[in-house]
Short mmCIF file of C-alpha atoms in Angstrom, two decimals:
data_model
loop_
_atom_site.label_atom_id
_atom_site.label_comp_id
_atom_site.label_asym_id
_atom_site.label_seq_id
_atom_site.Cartn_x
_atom_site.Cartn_y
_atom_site.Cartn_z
CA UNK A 7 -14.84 47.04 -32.10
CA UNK A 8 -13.98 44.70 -34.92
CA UNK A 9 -17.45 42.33 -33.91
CA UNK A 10 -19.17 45.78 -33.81
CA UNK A 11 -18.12 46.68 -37.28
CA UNK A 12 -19.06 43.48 -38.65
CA UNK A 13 -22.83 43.37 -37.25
CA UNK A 14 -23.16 47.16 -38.59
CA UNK A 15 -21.69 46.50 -41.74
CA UNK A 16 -24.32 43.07 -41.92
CA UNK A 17 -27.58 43.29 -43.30
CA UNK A 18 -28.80 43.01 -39.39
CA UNK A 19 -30.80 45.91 -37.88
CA UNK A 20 -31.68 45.80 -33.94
CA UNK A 21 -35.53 44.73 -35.22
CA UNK A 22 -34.66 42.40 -37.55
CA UNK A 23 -34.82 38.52 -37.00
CA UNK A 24 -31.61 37.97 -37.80
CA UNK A 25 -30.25 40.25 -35.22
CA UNK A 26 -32.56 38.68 -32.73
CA UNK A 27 -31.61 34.75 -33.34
CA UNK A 28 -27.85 36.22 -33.17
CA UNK A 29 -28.62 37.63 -29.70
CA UNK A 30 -30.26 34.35 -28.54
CA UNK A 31 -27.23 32.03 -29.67
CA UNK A 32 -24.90 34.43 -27.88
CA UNK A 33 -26.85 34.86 -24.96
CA UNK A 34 -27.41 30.75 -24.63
CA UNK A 35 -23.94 30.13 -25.36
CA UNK A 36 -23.32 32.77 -22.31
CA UNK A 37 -25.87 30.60 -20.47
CA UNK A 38 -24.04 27.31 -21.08
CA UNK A 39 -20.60 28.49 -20.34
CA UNK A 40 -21.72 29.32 -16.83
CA UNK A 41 -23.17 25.92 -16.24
CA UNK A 42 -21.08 24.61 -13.77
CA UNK A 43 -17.05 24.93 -12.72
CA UNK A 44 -14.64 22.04 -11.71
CA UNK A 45 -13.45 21.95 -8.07
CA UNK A 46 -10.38 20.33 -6.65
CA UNK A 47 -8.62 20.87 -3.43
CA UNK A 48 -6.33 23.95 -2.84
CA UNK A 49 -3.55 22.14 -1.03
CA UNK A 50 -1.43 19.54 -2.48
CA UNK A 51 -3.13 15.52 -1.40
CA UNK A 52 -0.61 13.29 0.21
CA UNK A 53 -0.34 9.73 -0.18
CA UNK A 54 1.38 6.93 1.43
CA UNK A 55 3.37 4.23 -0.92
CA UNK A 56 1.45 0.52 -1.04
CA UNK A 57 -1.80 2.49 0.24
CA UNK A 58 -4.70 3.90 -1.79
CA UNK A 59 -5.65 7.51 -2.04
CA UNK A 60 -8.92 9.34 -3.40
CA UNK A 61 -8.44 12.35 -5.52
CA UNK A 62 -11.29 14.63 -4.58
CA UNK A 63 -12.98 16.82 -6.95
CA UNK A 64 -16.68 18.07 -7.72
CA UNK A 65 -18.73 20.22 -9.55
CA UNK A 66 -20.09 23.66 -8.59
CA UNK A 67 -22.64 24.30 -8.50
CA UNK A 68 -23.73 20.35 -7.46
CA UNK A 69 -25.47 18.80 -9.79
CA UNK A 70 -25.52 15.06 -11.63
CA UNK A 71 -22.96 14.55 -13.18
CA UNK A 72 -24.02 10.90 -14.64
CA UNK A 73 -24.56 12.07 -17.87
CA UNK A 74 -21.34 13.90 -17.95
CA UNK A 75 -17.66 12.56 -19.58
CA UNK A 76 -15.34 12.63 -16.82
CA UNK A 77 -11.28 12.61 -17.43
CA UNK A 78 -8.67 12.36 -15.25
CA UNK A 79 -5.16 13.13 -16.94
CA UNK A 80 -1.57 13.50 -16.28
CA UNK A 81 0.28 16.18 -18.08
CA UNK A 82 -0.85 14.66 -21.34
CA UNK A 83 -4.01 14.40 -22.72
CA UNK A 84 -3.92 10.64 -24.23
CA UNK A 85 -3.75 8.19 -22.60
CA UNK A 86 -5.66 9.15 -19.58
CA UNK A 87 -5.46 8.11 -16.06
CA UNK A 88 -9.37 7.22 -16.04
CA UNK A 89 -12.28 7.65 -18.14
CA UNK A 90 -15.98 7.50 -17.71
CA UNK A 91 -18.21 8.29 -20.35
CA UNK A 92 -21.74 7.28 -21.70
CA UNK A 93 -22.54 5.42 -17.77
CA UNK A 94 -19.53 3.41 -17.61
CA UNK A 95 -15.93 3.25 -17.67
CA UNK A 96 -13.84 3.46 -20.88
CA UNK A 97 -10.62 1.49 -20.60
CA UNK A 98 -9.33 1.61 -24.17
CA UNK A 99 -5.86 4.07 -24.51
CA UNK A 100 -6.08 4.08 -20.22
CA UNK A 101 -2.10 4.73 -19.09
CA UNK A 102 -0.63 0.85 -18.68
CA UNK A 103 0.83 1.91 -15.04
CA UNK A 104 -2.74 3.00 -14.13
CA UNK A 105 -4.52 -0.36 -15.43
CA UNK A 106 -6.86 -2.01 -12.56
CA UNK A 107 -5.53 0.81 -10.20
CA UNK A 108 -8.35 3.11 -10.48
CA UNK A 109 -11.76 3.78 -9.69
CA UNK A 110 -14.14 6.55 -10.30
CA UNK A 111 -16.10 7.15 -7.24
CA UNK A 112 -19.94 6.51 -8.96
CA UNK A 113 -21.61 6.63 -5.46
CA UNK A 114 -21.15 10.57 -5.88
CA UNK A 115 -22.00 11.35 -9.44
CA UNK A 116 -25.68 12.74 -8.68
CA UNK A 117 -24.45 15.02 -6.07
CA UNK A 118 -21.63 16.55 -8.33
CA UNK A 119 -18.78 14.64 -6.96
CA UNK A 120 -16.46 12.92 -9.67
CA UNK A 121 -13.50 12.08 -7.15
CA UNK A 122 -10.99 9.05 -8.83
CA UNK A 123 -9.30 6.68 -6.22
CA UNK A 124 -5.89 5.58 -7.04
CA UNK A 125 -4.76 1.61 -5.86
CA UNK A 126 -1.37 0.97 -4.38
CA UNK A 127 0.42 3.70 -4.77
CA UNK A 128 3.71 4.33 -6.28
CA UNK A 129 6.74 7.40 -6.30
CA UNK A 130 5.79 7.48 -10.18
CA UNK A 131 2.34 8.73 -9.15
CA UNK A 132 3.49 12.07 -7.88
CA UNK A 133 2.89 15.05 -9.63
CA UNK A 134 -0.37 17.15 -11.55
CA UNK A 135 -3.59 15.48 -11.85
CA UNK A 136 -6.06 17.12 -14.22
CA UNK A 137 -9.75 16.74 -13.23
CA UNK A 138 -11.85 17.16 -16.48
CA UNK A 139 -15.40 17.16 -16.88
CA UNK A 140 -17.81 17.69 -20.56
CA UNK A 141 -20.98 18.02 -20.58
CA UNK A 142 -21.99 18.28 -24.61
CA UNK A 143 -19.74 21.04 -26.46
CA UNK A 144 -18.68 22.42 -22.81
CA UNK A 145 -16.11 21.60 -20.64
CA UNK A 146 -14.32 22.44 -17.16
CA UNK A 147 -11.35 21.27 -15.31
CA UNK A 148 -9.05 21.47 -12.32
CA UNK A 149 -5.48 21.05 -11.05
CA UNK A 150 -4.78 19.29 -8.10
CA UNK A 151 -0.91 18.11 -7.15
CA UNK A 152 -0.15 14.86 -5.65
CA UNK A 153 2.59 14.34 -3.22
CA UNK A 154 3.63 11.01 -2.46
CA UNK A 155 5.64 9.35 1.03
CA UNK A 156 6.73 6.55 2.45
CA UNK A 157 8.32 5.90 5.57
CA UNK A 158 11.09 3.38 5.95
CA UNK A 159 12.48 1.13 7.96
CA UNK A 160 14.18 2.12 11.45
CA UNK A 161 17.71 3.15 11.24
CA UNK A 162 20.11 0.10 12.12
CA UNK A 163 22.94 1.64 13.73
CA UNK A 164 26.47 -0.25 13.87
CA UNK A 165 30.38 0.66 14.81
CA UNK A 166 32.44 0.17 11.66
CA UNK A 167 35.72 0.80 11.95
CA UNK A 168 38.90 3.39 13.67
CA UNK A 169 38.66 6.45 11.47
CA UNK A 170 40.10 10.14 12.38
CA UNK A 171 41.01 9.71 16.00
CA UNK A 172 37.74 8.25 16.89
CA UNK A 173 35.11 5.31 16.00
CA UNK A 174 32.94 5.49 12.78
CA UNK A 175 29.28 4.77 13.76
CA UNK A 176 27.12 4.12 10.10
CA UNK A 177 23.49 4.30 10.36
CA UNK A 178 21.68 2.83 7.40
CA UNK A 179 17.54 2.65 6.72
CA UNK A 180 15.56 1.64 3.30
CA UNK A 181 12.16 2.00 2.45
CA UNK A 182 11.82 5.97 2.07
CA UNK A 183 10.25 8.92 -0.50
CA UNK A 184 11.61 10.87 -1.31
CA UNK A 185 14.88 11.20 -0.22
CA UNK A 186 15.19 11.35 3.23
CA UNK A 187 16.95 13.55 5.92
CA UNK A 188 19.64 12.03 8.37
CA UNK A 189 19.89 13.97 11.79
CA UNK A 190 22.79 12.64 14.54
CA UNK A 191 21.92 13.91 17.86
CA UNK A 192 22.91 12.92 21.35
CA UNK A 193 20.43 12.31 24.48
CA UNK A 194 20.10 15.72 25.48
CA UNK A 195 18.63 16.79 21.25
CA UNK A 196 21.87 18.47 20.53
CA UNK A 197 22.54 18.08 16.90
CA UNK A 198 25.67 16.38 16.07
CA UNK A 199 28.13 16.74 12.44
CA UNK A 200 27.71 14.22 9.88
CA UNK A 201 30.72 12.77 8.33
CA UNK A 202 29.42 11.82 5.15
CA UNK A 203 25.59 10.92 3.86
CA UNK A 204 24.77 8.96 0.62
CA UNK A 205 21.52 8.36 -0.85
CA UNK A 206 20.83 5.72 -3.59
CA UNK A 207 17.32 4.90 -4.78
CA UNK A 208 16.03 1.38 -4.95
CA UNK A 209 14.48 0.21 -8.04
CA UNK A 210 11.16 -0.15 -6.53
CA UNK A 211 11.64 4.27 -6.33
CA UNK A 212 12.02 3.97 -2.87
CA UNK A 213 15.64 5.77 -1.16
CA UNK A 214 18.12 3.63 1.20
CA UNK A 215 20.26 6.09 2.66
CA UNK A 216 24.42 5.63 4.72
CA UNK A 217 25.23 8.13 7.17
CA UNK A 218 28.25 8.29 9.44
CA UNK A 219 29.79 9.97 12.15
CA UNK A 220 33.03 9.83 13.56
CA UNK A 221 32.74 9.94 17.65
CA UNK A 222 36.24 10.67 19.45
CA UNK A 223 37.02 9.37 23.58
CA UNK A 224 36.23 13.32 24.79
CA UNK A 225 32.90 13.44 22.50
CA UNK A 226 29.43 12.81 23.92
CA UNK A 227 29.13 8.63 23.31
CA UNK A 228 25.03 8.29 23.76
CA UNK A 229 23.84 9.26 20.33
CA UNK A 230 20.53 8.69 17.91
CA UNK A 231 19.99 8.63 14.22
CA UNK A 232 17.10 9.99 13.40
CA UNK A 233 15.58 9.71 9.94
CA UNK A 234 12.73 11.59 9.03
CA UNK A 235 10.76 13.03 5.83
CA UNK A 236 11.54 16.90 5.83
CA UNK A 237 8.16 17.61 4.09
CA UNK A 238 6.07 15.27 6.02
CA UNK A 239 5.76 14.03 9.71
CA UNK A 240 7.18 10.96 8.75
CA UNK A 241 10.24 9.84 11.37
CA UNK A 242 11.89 6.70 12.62
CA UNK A 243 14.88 7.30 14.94
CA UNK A 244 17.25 4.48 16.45
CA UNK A 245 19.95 5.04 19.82
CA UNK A 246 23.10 3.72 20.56
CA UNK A 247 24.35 3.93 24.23
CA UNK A 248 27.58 4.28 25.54
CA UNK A 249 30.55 3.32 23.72
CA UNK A 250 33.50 1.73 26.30
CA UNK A 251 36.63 2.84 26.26
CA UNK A 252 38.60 0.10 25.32
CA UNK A 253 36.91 0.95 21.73
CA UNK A 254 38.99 4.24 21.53
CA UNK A 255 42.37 4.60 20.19
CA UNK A 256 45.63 5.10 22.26
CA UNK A 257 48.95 4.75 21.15
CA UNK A 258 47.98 1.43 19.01
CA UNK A 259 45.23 1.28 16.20
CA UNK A 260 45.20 -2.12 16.01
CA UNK A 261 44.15 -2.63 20.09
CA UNK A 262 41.43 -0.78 18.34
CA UNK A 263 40.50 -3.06 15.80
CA UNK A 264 40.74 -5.82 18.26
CA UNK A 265 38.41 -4.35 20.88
CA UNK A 266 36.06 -4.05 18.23
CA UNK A 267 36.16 -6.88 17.00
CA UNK A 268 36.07 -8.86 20.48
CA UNK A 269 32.87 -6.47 21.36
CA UNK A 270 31.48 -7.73 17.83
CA UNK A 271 32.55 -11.45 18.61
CA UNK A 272 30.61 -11.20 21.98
CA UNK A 273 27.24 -9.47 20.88
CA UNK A 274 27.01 -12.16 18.03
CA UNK A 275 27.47 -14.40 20.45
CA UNK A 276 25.20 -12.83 22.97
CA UNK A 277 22.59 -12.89 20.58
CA UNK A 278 22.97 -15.88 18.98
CA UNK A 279 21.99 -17.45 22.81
CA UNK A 280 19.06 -15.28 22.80
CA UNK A 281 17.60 -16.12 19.46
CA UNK A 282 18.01 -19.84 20.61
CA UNK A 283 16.52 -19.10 24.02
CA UNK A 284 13.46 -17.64 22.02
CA UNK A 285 13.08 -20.52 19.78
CA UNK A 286 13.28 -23.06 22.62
CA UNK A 287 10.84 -21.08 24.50
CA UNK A 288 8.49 -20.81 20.90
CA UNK A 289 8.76 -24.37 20.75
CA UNK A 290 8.06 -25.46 24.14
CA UNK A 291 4.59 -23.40 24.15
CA UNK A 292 3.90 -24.90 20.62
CA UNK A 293 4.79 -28.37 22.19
CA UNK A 294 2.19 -27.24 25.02
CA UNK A 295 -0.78 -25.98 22.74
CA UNK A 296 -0.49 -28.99 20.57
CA UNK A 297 -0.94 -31.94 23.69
CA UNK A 298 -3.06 -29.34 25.77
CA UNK A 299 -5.38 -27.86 23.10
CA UNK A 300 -5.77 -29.95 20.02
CA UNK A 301 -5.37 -28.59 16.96
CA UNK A 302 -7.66 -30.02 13.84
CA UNK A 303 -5.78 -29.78 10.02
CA UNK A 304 -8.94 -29.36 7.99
CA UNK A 305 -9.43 -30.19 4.31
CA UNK A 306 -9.97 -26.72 2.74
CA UNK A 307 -11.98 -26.05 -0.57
CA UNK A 308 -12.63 -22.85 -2.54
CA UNK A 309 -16.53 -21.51 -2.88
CA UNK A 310 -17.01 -20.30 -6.75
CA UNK A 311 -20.24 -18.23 -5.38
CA UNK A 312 -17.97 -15.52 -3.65
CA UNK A 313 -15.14 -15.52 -6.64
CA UNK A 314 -14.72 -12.21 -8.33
CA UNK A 315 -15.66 -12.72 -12.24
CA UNK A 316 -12.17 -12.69 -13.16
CA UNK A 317 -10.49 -15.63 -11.42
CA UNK A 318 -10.94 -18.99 -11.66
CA UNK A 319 -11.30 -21.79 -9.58
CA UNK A 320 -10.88 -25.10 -10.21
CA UNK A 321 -12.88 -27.65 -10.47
CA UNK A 322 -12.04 -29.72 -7.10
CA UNK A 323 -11.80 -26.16 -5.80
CA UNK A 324 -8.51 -26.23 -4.77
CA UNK A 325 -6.48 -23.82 -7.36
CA UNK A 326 -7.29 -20.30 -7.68
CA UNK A 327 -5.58 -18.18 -10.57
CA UNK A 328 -6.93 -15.18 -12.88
CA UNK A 329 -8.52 -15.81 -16.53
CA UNK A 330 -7.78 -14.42 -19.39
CA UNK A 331 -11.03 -12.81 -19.33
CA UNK A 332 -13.79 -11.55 -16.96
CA UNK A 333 -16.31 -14.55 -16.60
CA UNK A 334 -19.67 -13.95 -17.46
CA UNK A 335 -21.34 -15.02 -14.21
CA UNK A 336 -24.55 -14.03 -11.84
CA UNK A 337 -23.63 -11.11 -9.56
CA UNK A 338 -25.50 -13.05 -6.44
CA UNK A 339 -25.02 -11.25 -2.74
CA UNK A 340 -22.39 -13.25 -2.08
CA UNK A 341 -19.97 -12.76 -4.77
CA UNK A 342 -16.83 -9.82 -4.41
CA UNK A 343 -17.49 -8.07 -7.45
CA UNK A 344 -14.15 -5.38 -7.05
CA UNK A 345 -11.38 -6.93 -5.30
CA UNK A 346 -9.85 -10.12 -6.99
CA UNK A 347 -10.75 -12.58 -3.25
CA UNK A 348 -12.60 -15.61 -2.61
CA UNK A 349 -13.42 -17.39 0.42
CA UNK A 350 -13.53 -20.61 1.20
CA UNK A 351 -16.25 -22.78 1.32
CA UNK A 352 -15.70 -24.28 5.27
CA UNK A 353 -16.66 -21.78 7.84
CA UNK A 354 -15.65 -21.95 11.76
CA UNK A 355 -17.31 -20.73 15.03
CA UNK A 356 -15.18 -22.83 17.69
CA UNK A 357 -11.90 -24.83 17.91
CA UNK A 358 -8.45 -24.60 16.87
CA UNK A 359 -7.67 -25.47 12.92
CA UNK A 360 -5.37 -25.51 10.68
CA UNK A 361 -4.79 -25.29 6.39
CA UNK A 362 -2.35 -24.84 4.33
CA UNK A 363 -1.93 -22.53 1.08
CA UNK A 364 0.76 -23.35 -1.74
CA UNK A 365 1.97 -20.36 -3.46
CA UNK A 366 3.33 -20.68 -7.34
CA UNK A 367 4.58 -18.14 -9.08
CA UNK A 368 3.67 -13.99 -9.07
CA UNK A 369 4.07 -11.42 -7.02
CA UNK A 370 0.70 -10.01 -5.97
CA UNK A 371 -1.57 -12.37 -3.59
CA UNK A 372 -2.64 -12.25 0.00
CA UNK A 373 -3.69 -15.87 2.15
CA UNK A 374 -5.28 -15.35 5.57
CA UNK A 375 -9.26 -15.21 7.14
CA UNK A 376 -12.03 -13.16 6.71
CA UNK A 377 -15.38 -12.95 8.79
CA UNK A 378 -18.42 -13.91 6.87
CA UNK A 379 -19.81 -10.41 7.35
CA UNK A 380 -16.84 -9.19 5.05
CA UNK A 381 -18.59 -6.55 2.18
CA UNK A 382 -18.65 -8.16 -0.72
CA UNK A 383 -19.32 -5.46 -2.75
CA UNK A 384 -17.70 -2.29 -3.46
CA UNK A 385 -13.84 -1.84 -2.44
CA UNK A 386 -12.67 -3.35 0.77
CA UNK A 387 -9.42 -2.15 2.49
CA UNK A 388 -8.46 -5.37 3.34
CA UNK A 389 -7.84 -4.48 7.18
CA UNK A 390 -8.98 -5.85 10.38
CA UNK A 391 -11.74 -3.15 10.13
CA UNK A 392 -12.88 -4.55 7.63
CA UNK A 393 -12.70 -8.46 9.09
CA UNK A 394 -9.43 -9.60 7.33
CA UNK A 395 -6.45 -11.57 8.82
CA UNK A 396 -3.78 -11.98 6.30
CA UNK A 397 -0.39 -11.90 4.79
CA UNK A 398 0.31 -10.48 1.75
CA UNK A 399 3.16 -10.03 -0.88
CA UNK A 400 3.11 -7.12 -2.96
CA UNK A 401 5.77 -6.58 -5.63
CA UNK A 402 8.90 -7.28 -3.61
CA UNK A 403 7.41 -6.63 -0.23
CA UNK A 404 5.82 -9.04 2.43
CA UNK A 405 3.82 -7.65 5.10
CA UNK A 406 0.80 -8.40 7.52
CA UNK A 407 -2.41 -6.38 6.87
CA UNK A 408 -2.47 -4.54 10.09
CA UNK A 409 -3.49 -1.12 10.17
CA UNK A 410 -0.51 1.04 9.25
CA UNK A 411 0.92 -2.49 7.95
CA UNK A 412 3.68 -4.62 9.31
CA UNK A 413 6.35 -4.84 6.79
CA UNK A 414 7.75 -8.57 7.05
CA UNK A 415 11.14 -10.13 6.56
CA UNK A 416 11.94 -12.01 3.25
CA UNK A 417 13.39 -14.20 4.85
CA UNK A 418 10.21 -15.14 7.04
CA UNK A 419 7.82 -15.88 3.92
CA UNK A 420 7.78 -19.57 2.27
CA UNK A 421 6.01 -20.47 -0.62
CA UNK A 422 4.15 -23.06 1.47
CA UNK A 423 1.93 -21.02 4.13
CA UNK A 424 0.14 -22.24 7.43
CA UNK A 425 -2.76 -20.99 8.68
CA UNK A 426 -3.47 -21.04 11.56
CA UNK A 427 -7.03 -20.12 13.44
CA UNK A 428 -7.81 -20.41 17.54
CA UNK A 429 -11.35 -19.28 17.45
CA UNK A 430 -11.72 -19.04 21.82
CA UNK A 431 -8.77 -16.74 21.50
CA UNK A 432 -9.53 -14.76 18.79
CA UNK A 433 -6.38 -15.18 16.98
CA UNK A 434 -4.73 -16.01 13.92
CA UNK A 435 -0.67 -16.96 13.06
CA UNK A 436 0.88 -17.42 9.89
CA UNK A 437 3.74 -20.28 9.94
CA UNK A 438 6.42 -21.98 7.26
CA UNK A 439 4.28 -24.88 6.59
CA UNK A 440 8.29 -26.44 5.99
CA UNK A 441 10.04 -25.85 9.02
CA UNK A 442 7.24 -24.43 11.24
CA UNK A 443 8.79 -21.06 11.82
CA UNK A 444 6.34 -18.25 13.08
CA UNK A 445 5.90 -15.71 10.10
CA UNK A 446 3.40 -13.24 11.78
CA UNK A 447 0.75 -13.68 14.66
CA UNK A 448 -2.06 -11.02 14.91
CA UNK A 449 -3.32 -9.09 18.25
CA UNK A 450 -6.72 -11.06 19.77
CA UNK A 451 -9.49 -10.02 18.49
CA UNK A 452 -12.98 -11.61 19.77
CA UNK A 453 -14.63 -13.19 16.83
CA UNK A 454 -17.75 -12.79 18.91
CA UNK A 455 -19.71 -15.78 17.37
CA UNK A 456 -19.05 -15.17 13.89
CA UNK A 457 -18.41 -17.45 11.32
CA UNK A 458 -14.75 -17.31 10.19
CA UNK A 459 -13.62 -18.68 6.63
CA UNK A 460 -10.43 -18.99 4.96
CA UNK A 461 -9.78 -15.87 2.46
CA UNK A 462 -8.12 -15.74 -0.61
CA UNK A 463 -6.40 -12.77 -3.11
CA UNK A 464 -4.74 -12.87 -6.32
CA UNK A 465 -3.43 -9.86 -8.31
CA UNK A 466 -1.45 -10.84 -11.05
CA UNK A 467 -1.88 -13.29 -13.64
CA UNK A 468 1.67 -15.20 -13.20
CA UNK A 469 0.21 -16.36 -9.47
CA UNK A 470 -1.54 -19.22 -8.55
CA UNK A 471 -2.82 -19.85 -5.57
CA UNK A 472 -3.11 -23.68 -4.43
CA UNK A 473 -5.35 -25.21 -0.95
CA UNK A 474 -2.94 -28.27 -0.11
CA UNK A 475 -4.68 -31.61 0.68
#
């Protein structure tokens, strides 16, 4: 009523112009606010920790959305997560944790998609995402809610000590978001109490969680710990069999103490013989393989064509580490022009070889083999999909790039890496170039005739990379 009164108190009659050039600019402006809406998904997107993610989200009606200034936020408006305006991506006031993690999805922008994909994913990244999309004075956005997960390690079960009558059994795992639920249970799924549970969280984000039990002489003694995400269908579960007698109190808690630590005594020992057996046998068939099938130690350099703009290579091609800016160099076929790899310049169809990679300094790089068919441009999943072999560290993680990935041992990982490539077989091993110990050794997989080169990754500025001699 109040607009009404103003227009009939105005000069404005329904003839004249001015009436007329008011109703156009209203009914355009109607016009332009029903251009287009923002669409994101209704249910929450899950991700997995150290894996990427795409955020989907598009524009409806479809239509190019080139032209357009796309935003994706967190709960606050500045900085952003990503930003693409005027054809190309703005980087200025972008979140620091989000810095080279993120990638607007430009292969969809004429058909009304705008989706962002995310890089290694952290806990951190859970929460609202705001898609947001101008075109000129108008605007649209969405919501969409990212959960995060990660599944841990399996639960390591082990006797502890005489508590309550009975024998506290502690079950322990790391690696988990978020916090994680501990089930006991025995071999026929019957749930079993908990004596106590803790949960501390890692500095990476990530939960390690205790749980015990307390199992008496009369009490069922097969029994699983089973750890599991209670949103997700995310589990790991571990089983201890039957506990002997002699482990259960009488009259004497010390007898106790003693069995347990005799039964202790003998599986270390019991295992200790089996870990030798194993490397005698390891060594023996290396023995074997290197009188029956020679193995050649080749001279490995680096090929600048295939170097993504923002490392550098040396000039004997041997040292690989990132600049301090992107390079200004031609964008031929064979250059990666989104993941931070190389490849080497020697390529094999046949034999057995070896090479092997010095690592200084950083956290973030990946050695292994790729097949010269690997894209080149565009992102690459670095998978055996996509024709890569490797090892990687990430933060302070070590695993093999299997698909779901291999989480390694620390203890397994030197900073002097073998590589080592039996083309016939189709296989590839990692070794300690120091003391020859196995690190990882993928599945066979027929190379069927193509060329295989050495493959290179760097993610951080504090690593370099080095081919040894």
């Amino acid at each position: 009523m109040k607009v009404l009164s103003v227009c009939h108190s105005s000069r404005f009659t329904p003839a004249s112009p001015g009436f007329i050039i008011y109703f156009i600019i209203v009914y355009v402006h109607k016009l332009e606010s029903a251009q287009f809406k923002v669409v994101g998904p209704d249910q929450p997107v899950t991700a997995i920790v150290g894996e990427e993610i795409v955020l989907p989200c598009h524009l409806s009606p479809r239509m190019s959305a080139e032209n357009m200034e796309v935003t994706w936020f967190r709960s606050q408006l500045s900085p952003f997560v990503h930003r693409y305006s005027d054809g190309k991506d703005q980087h200025e006031q972008q979140m620091p944790e989000y810095q080279r993690r993120t990638e607007l999805l430009k292969g969809g922008l004429t058909n009304g998609s705008v989706a962002l994909r995310i890089f290694n994913i952290r806990p951190s990244d859970e929460g609202q995402f705001s898609c947001f999309v101008q075109d000129g004075s108008f605007y649209e956005e969405a919501l969409l809610e990212l959960k995060v997960a990660a599944s841990g390690s399996a639960p390591h079960i082990s006797v502890e000590a005489y508590q309550d009558g009975g024998i506290q059994v502690v079950c322990r795992s790391a690696g988990w978001y978020p916090e994680p639920e501990v089930l006991w249970r025995d071999l026929k799924g019957q749930y079993l109490p908990l004596s106590s549970q803790t949960n501390s969280r890692e500095a990476s984000g990530l939960y390690e969680t205790q749980s015990s039990i307390v199992i008496t002489e009369n009490s069922n003694q097969n029994l699983s710990c089973l750890v599991r995400n209670a949103h997700l269908s995310l589990k790991k579960e571990s089983t201890l069999f039957y506990i002997s007698d002699p482990f259960f109190p009488r009259a004497n808690p010390w007898m106790v103490a003693l069995s347990v630590i005799l039964v202790v005594l003998s599986g270390f020992i019991g295992l200790t013989v089996y870990l030798f057996k194993i490397k005698v046998k390891q060594a023996a068939e290396l023995r074997w393989r290197r009188f029956a099938v020679p193995i050649e130690e080749v001279n490995v350099t680096l090929d600048p064509n295939t170097a993504h703009p923002e490392l550098l290579v040396s000039e004997d091609q041997k040292n690989l580490r990132w600049g301090d800016a992107p390079q200004d160099l031609p964008d031929n076929p064979e250059r990666f022009d989104t993941r931070f790899c190389v490849l080497g310049c020697e390529g094999f169809t046949s034999g057995r070889h070896y090479w092997e990679v010095e690592v200084q300094g950083g956290k973030f790089w990946a050695v292994g083999i790729a097949r010269e068919s690997v894209r080149r441009k565009g992102w690459i999943s670095r998978k055996l999909d996509e024709g890569i072999c490797a090892v990687e560290r990430r933060g302070s993680h070590y695993q093999a790039l299997t698909s779901p990935r291999t989480p390694l041992p620390l203890s397994l990982v030197s900073r002097k890496i073998r590589v080592s490539l039996d083309y016939e077989r189709g296989q590839v091993a990692f070794f300690d170039a120091v003391n020859e110990a196995e690190i990882y050794t993928f599945p066979p997989a027929p190379f069927t005739g193509e060329i295989i080169r050495p493959w290179l990754w760097v993610w951080d500025r504090q690593t370099q990379l080095r081919l040894c001699p």
